[in-house]
Tab-separated table of C-alpha atoms and ligand atoms in Angstrom:
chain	number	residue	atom	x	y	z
A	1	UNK	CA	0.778	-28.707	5.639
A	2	UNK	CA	-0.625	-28.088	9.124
A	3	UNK	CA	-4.031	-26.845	7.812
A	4	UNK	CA	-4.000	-29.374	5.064
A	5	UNK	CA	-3.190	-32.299	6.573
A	6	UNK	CA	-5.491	-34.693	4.479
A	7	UNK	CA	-4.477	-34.110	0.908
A	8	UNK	CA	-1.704	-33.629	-1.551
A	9	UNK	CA	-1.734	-29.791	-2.479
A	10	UNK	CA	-0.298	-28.820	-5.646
A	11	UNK	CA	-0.321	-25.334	-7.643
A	12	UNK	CA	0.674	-23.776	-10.593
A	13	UNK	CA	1.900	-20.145	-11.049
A	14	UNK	CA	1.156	-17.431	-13.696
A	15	UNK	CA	1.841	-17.759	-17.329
A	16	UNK	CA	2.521	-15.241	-19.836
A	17	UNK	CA	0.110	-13.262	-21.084
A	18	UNK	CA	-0.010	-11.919	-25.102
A	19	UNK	CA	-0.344	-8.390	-24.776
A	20	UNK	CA	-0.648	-8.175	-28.694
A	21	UNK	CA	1.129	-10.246	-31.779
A	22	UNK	CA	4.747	-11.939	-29.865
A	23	UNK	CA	4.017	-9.760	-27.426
A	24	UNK	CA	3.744	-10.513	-23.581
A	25	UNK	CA	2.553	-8.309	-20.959
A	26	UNK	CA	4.630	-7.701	-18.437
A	27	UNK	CA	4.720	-10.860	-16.119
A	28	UNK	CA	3.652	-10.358	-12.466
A	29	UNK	CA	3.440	-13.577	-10.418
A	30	UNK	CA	0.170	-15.153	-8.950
A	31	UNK	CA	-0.407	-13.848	-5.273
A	32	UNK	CA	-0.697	-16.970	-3.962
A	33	UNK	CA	2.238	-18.809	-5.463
A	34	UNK	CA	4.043	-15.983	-4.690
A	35	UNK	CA	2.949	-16.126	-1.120
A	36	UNK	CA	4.300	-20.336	-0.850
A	37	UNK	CA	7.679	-19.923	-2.942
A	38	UNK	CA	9.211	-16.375	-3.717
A	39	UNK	CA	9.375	-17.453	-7.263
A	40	UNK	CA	8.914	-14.266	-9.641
A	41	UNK	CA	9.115	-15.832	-12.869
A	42	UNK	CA	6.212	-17.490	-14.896
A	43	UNK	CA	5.923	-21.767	-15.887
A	44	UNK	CA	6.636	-23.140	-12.203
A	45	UNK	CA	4.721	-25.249	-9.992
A	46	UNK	CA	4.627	-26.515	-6.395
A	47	UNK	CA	4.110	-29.450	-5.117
A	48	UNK	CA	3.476	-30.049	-0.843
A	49	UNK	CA	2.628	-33.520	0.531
A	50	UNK	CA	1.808	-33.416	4.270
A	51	UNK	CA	2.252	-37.219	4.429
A	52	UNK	CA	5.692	-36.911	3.471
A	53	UNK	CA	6.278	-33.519	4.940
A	54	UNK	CA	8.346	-32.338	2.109
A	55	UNK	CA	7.761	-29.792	-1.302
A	56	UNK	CA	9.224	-29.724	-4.873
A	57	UNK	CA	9.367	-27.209	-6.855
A	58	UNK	CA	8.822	-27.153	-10.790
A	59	UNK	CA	10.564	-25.001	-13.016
A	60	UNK	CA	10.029	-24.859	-16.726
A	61	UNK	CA	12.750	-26.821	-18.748
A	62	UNK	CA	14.702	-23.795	-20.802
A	63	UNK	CA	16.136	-24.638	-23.758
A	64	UNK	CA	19.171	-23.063	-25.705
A	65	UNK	CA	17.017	-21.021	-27.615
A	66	UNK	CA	15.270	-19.643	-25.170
A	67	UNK	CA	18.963	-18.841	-23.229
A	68	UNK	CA	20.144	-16.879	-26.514
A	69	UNK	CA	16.914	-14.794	-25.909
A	70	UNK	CA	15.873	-14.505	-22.156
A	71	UNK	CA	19.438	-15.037	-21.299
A	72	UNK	CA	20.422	-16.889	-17.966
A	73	UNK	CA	17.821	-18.382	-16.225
A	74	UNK	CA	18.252	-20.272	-12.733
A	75	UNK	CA	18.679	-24.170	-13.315
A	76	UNK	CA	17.815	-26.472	-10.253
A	77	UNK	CA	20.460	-26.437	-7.905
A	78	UNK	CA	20.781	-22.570	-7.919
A	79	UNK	CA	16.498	-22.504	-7.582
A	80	UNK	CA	16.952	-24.597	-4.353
A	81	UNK	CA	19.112	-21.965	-3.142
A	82	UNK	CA	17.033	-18.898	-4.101
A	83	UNK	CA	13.579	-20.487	-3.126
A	84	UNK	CA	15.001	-22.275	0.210
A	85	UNK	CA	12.649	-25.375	-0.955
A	86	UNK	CA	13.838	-29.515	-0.294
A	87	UNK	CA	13.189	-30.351	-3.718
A	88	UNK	CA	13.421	-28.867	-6.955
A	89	UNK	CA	12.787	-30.465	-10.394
A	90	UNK	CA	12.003	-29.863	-14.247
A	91	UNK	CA	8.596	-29.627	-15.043
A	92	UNK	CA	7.820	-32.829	-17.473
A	93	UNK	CA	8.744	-34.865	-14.093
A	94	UNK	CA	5.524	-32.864	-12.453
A	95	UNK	CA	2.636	-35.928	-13.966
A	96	UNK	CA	4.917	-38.378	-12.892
A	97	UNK	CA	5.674	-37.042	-9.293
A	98	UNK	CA	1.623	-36.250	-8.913
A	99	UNK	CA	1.585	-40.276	-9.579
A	100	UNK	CA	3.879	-40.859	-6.720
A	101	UNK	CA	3.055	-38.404	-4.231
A	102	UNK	CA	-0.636	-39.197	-4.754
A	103	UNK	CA	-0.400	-42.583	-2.899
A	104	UNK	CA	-1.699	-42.482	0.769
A	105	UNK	CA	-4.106	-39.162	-0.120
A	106	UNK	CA	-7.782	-39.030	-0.462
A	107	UNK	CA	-7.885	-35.942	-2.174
A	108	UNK	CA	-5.706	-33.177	-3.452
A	109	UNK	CA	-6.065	-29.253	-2.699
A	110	UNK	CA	-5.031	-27.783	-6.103
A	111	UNK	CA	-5.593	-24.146	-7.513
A	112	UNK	CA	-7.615	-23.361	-10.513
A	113	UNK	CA	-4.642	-23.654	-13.634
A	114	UNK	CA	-3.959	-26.783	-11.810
A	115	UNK	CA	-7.772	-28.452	-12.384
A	116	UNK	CA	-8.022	-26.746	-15.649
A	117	UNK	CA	-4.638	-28.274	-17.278
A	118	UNK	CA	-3.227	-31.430	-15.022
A	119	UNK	CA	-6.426	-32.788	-14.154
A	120	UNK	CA	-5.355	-36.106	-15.549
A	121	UNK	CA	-3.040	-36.404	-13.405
A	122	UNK	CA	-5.380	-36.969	-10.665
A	123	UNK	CA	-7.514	-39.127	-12.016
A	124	UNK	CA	-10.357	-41.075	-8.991
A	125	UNK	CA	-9.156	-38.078	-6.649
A	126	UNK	CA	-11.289	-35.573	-5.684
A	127	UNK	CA	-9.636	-32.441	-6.542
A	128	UNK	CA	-10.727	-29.015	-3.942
A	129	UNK	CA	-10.411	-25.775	-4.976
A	130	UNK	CA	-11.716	-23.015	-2.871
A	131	UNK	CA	-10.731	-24.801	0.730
A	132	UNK	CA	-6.478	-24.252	-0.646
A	133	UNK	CA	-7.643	-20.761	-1.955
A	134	UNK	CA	-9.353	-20.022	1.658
A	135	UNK	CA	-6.896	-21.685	3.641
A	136	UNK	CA	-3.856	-19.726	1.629
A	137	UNK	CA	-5.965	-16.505	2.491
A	138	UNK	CA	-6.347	-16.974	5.712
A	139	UNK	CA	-2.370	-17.168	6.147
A	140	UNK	CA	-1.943	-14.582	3.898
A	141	UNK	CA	-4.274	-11.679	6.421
A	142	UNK	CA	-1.632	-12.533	9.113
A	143	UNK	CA	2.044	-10.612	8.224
A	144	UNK	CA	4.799	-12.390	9.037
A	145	UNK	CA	7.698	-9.633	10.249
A	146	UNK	CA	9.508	-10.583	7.139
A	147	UNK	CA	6.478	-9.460	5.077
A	148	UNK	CA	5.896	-5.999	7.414
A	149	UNK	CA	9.581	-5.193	6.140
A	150	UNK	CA	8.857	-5.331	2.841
A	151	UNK	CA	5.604	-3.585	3.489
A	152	UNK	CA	7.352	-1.127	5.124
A	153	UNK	CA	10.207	-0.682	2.160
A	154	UNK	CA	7.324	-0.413	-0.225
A	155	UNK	CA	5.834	2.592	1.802
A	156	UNK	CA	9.443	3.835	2.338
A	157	UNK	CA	9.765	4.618	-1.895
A	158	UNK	CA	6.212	5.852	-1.951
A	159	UNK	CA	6.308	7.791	0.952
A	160	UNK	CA	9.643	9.421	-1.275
A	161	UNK	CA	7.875	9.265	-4.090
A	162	UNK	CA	4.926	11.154	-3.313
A	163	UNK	CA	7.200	13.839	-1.086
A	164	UNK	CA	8.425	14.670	-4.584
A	165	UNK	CA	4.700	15.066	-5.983
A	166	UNK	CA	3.869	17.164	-3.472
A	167	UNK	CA	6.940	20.056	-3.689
A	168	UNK	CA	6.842	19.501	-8.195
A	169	UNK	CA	3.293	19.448	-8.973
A	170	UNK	CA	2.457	22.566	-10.632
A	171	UNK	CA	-0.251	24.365	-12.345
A	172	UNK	CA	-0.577	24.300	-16.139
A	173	UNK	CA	0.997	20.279	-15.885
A	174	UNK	CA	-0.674	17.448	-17.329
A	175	UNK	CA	-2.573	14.820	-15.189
A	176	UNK	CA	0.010	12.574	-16.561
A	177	UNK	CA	3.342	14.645	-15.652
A	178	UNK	CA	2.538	14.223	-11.965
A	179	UNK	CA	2.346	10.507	-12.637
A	180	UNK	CA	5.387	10.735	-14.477
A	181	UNK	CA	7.092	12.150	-11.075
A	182	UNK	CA	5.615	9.481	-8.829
A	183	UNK	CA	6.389	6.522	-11.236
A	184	UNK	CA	10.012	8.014	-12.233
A	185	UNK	CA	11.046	7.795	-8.421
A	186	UNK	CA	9.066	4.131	-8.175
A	187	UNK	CA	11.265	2.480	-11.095
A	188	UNK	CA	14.381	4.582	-9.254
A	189	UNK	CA	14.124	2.365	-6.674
A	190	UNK	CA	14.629	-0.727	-8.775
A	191	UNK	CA	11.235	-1.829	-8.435
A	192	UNK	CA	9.339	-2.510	-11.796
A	193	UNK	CA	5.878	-2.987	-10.589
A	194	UNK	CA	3.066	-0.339	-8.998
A	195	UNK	CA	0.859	-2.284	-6.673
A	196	UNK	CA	-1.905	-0.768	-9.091
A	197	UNK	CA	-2.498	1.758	-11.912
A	198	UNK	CA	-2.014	5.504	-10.678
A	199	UNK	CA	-5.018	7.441	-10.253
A	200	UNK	CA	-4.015	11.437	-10.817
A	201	UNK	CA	-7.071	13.299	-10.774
A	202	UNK	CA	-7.253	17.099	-10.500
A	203	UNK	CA	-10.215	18.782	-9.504
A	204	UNK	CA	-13.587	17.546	-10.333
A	205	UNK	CA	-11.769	14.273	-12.180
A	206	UNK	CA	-11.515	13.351	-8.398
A	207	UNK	CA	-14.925	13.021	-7.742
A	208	UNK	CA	-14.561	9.893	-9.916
A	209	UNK	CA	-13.344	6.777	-7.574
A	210	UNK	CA	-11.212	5.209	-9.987
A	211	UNK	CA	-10.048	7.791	-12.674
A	212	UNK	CA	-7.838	5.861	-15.022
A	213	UNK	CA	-7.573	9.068	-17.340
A	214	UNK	CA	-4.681	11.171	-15.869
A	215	UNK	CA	-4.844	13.770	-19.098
A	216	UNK	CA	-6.478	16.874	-17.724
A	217	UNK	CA	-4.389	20.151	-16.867
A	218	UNK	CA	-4.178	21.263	-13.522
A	219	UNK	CA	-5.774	24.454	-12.911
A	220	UNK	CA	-4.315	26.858	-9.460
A	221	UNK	CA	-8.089	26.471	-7.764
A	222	UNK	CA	-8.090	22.565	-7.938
A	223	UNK	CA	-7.219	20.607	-5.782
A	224	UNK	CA	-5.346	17.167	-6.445
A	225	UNK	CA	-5.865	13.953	-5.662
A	226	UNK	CA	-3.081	10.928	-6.311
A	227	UNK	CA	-3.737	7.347	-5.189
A	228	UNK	CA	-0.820	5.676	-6.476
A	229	UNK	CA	2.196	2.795	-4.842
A	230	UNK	CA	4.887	1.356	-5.558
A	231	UNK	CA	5.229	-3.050	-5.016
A	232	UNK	CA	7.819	-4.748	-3.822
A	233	UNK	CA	8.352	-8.563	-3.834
A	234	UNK	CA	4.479	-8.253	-4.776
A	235	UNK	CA	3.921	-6.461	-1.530
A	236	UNK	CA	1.663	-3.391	-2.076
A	237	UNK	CA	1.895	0.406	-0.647
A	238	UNK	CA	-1.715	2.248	-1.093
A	239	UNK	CA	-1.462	5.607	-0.643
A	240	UNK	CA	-3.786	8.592	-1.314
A	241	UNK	CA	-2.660	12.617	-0.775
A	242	UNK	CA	-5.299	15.566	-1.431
A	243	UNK	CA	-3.486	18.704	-2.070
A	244	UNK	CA	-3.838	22.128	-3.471
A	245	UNK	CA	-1.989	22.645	-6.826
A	246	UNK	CA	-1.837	26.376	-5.744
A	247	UNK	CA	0.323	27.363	-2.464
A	248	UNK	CA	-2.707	27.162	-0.689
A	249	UNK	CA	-6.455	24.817	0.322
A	250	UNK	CA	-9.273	27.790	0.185
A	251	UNK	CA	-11.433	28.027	2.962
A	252	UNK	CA	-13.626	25.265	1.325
A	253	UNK	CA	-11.468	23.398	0.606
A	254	UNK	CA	-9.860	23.305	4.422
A	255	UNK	CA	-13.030	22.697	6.058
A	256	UNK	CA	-13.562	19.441	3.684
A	257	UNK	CA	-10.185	18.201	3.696
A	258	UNK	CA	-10.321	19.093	8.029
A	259	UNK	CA	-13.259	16.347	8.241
A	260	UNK	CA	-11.761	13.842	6.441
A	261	UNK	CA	-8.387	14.315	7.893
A	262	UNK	CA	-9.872	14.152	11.528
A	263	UNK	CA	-11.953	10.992	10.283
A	264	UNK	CA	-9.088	8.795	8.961
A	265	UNK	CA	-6.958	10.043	12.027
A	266	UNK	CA	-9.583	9.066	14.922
A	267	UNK	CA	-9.793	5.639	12.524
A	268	UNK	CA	-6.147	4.448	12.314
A	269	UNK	CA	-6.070	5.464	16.249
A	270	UNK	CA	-9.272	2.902	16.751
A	271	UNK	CA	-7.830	0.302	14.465
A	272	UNK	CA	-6.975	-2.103	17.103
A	273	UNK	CA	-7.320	-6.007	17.670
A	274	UNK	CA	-10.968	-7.068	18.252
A	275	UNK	CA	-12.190	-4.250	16.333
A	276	UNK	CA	-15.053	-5.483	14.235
A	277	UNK	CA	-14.512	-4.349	10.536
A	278	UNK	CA	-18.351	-3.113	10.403
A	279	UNK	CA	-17.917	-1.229	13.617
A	280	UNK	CA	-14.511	0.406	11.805
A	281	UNK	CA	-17.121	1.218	8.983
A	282	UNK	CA	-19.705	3.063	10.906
A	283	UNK	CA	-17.475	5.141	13.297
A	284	UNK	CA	-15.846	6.897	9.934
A	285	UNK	CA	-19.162	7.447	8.534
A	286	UNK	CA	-20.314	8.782	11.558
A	287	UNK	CA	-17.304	11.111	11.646
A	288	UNK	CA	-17.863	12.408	8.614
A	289	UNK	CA	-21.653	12.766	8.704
A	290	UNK	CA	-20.749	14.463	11.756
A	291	UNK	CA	-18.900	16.983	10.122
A	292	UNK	CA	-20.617	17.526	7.145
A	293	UNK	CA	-23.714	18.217	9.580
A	294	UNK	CA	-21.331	20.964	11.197
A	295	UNK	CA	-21.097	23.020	7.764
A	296	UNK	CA	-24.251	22.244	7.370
A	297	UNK	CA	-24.423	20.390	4.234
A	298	UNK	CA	-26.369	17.548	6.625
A	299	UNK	CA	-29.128	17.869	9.090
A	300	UNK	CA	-30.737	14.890	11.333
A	301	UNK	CA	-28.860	12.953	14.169
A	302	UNK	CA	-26.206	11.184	13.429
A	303	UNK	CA	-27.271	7.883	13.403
A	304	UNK	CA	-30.194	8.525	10.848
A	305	UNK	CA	-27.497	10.173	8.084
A	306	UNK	CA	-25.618	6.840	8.906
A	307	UNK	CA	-28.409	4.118	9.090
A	308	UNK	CA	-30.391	6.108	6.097
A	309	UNK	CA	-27.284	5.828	4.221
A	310	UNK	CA	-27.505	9.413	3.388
A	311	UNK	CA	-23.629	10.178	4.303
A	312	UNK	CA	-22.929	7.545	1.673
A	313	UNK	CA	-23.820	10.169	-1.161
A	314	UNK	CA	-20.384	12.041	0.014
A	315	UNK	CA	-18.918	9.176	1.243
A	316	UNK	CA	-19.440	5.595	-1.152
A	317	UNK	CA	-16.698	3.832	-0.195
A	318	UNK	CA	-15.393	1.631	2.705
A	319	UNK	CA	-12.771	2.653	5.344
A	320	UNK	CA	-9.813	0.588	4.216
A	321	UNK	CA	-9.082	-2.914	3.268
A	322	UNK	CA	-6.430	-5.185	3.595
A	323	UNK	CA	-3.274	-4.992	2.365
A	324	UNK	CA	-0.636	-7.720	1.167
A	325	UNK	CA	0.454	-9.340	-1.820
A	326	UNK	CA	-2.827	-8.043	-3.408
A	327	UNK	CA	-3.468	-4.163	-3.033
A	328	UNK	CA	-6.863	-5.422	-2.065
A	329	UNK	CA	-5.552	-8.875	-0.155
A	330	UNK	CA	-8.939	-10.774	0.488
A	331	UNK	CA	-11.001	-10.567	3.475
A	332	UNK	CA	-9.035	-13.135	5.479
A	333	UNK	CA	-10.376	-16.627	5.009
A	334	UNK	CA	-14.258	-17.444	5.598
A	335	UNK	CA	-13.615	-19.024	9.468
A	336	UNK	CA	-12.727	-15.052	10.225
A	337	UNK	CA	-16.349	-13.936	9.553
A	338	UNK	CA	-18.426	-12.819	12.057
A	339	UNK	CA	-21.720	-11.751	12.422
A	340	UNK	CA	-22.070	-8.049	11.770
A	341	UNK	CA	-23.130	-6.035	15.153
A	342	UNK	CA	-23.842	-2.843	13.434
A	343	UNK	CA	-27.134	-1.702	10.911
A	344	UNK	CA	-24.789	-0.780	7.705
A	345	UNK	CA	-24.122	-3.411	5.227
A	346	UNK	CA	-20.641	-4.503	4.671
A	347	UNK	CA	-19.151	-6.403	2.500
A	348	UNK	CA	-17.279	-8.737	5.463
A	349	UNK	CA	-17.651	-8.579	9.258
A	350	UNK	CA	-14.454	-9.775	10.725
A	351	UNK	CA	-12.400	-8.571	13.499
A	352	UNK	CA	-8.954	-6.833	13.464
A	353	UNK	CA	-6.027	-8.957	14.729
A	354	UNK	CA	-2.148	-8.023	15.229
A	355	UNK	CA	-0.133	-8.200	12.335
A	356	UNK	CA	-2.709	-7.582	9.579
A	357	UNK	CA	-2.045	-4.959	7.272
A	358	UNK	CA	-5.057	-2.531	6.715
A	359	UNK	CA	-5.458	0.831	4.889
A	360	UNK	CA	-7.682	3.812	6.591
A	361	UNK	CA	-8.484	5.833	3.751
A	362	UNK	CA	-11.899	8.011	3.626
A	363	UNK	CA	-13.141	10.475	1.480
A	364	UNK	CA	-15.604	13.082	0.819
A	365	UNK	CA	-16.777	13.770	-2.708
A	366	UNK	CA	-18.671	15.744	-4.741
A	367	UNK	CA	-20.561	13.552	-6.859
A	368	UNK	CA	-22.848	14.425	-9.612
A	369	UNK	CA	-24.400	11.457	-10.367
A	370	UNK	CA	-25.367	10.865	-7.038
A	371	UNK	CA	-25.982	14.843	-5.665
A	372	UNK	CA	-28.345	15.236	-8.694
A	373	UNK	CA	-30.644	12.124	-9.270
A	374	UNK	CA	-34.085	12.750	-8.518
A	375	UNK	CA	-34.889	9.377	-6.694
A	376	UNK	CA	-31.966	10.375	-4.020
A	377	UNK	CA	-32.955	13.384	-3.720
A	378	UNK	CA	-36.116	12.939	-2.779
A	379	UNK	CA	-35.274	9.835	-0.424
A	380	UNK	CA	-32.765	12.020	1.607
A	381	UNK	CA	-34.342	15.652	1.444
A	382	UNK	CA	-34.293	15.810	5.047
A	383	UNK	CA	-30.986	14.822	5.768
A	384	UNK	CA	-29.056	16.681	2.644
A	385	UNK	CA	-29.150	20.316	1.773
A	386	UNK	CA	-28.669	19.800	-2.055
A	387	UNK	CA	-28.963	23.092	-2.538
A	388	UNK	CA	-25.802	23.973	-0.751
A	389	UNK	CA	-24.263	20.955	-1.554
A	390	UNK	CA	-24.338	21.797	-5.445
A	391	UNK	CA	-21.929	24.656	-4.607
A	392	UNK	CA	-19.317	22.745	-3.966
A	393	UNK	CA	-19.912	20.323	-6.992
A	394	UNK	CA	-16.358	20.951	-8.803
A	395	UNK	CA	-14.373	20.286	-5.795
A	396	UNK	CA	-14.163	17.177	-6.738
A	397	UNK	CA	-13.257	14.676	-3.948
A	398	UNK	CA	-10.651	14.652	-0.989
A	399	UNK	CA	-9.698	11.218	-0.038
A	400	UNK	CA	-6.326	10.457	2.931
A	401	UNK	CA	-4.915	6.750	2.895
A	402	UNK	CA	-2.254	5.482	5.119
A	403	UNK	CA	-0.660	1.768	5.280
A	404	UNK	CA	-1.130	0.853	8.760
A	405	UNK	CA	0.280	-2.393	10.686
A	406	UNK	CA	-2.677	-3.470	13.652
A	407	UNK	CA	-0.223	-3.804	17.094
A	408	UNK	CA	-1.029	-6.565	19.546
A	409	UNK	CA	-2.504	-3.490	21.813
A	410	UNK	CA	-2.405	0.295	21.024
A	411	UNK	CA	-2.695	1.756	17.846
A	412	UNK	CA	-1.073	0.543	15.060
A	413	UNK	CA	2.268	1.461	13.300
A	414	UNK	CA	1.930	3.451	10.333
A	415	UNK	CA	4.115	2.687	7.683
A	416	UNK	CA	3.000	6.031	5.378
A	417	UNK	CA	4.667	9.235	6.495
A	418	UNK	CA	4.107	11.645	3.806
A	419	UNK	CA	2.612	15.183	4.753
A	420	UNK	CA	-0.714	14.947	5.497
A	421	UNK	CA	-1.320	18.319	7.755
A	422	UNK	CA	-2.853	21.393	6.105
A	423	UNK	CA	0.497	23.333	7.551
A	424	UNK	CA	2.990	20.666	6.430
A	425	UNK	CA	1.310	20.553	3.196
A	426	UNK	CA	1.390	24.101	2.546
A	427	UNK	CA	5.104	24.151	3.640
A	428	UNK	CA	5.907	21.704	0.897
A	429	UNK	CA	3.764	23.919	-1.777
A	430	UNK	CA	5.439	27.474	-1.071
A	431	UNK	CA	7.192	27.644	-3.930
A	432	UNK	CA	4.240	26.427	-6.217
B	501	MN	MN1	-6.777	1.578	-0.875
């Protein structure tokens, strides 16, 4: 209401989806709507007026069919209750209280279902789109402590559930029996949604960023990658563990996973408010060009493998993102943008502030579409030694992600607590 001020703002949340035939997907609630009511179910709709300072709440009229079916579904007294909002009403009074709320407004802030199906409604009033979505974003990059607790609860059953990975996996399992673990614990928790689909990939199936196969067999020599998270409330865990399905990371394997541990450590410790999300950016690639150049699979200062984007071959990803309601929650609202102070591209220039939610997650991988085309090769020959770099072509990819909580000063608190230290890791692998 307080960044709206000027309009009547209405939304609608998710449908059902037809998965095949009768039958629906699984129903996970819009981000947004979720954000403005705490309704989980599909068919509602919210409506705020700022003149009036008050919001209504829709919910789809169920019928006694539907009861014998679905079973007990809240009616409108017991939805006030559970949604804390003034108002709450069937949804064939929704045209009738657009009419009346409309009065007084110049124009109404409604999200996309809204323009595509109660347009009518509206009719003479401008109807804005994109200024509600930015405006909800921009609250939405800000947690609220009620939010960080459910953040944190989310990271509590996936820092569990990942503990378990880590002492089960063994070799000679499927890809898709380590998922099995992870997810098992997830819906043990009473949860029913991942923030996203698992990515299990063993060995060289990590070297592929989002590996949606989880079928190959886990060989003693690989090492294993698992980006997976449980969701709850809609709130998202993202975490990613690199670890040797043997008892032990060879030699190689150390000094990779060493570099990118150090990176994403020195990262979360910088992640501060004020920090510019480009300037984030280039201190991890730095890090790691840094310490690729120390085994020698780099040469040049630093700043050219960064600038040249040469470090990108073993590193094509960003440091983190932000976190929420969406695994990857938006960039925070367009009046966050600033310019970007550094030479590397990015995606969004803003700066860090308290109480957003941010992942620090890099990687090194081993790449063969990128190690071996000709037109990079011959654009970084004097920054890569390919030739040494194809020996480790196999190893797949090593990637470390925490959930981390930007402090108003200091670092920030970090929600994920699962091993993450080559001796705590091979503690937990002993017995594999
Ligand atoms: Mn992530």
């Amino acid at each position: 209401m307080r960044r709206l001020p000027d309009g009547l703002i209405v939304l609608s949340g998710g449908l059902e989806v037809t998965r095949n035939y009768d039958v629906s997907f699984v129903f996970r609630q819009d981000s947004d709507f979720l954000y403005l009511t705490g309704v989980e179910d599909p068919g509602f709709h919210l409506l705020i007026d700022p003149k009036r300072k008050n919001s209504t709440l829709f919910l789809p009229r169920i019928d006694d069919h539907h009861r014998v079916w679905e079973g007990h579904v809240p009616g409108p007294a017991e939805a006030k209750r559970l949604y804390g909002v003034q108002r709450v009403l069937y949804d064939d009074a929704l045209p009738g209280e657009i009419k009346k709320a409309r009065r007084g407004h110049r124009r109404a802030y409604v999200n996309s279902p809204v323009q595509k199906k109660l347009k009518k409604s509206f009719q003479g009033l401008p109807l804005l789109s994109s200024v509600l979505d930015d405006a909800i974003e921009e609250l939405r990059a800000v947690k609220t402590p009620g939010e960080i607790s459910l953040m944190a609860e989310a990271n509590r059953i996936s820092n569990r559930a990942h503990g378990i990975v880590m002492r089960k996996t063994r070799a000679g399992m499927r890809e898709y029996e380590v998922q099995t673990l992870f997810e098992a614990e997830c819906l043990r928790s009473g949860n029913r949604h991942l923030a996203y689909p698992s990515i299990v990939a063993a060995g060289n199936n990590a070297a592929v960023l989002h590996y949606r196969h989880n079928d190959a067999k886990l060989k003693k020599t690989d090492l294993l990658l698992i980006d997976a998270g449980v969701e709850v409330k809609g709130y998202a865990s993202d975490i990613t563990r690199t670890f040797p399905v043997g008892k032990k990371f060879s030699q190689r394997q150390k000094d990779i996973y060493s570099i990118v541990l150090e990176t994403q450590k020195a990262c979360i410790e910088a992640a501060r408010p004020g920090l510019n999300s480009a300037t984030w950016q280039v201190l991890s690639m730095r890090l790691i060009a840094d310490g690729l150049r120390d085994l020698k699979l780099m040469r040049g200062s630093v700043d050219t493998l960064v600038e040249t984007g040469a470090v990108r071959l073993f590193y094509p990803h960003g440091i983190g993102h932000l976190l929420g309601l969406d695994v990857h929650d938006g960039v925070g609202g367009k009046s966050r943008k600033k310019p970007n102070p550094t030479k590397v591209p990015v995606r969004f220039a803003a700066d860090l502030e308290a109480g957003m939610a941010i992942t620090s997650e890099p990687g090194i991988y081993f790449i063969d579409a990128l190690l071996n085309a000709p037109r990079l090769r011959k654009k970084h020959r004097d920054h890569i030694d390919f030739n040494r770099a194809e020996r480790y072509l196999g190893m797949g990819g090593i990637r470390i992600e925490d959930d981390v909580i930007v402090r108003p000063s200091g670092p920030p608190r970090n929600l994920t607590t699962v091993a993450k230290e080559i001796p705590d890791i091979e503690a937990l692998r002993r017995n594999a």
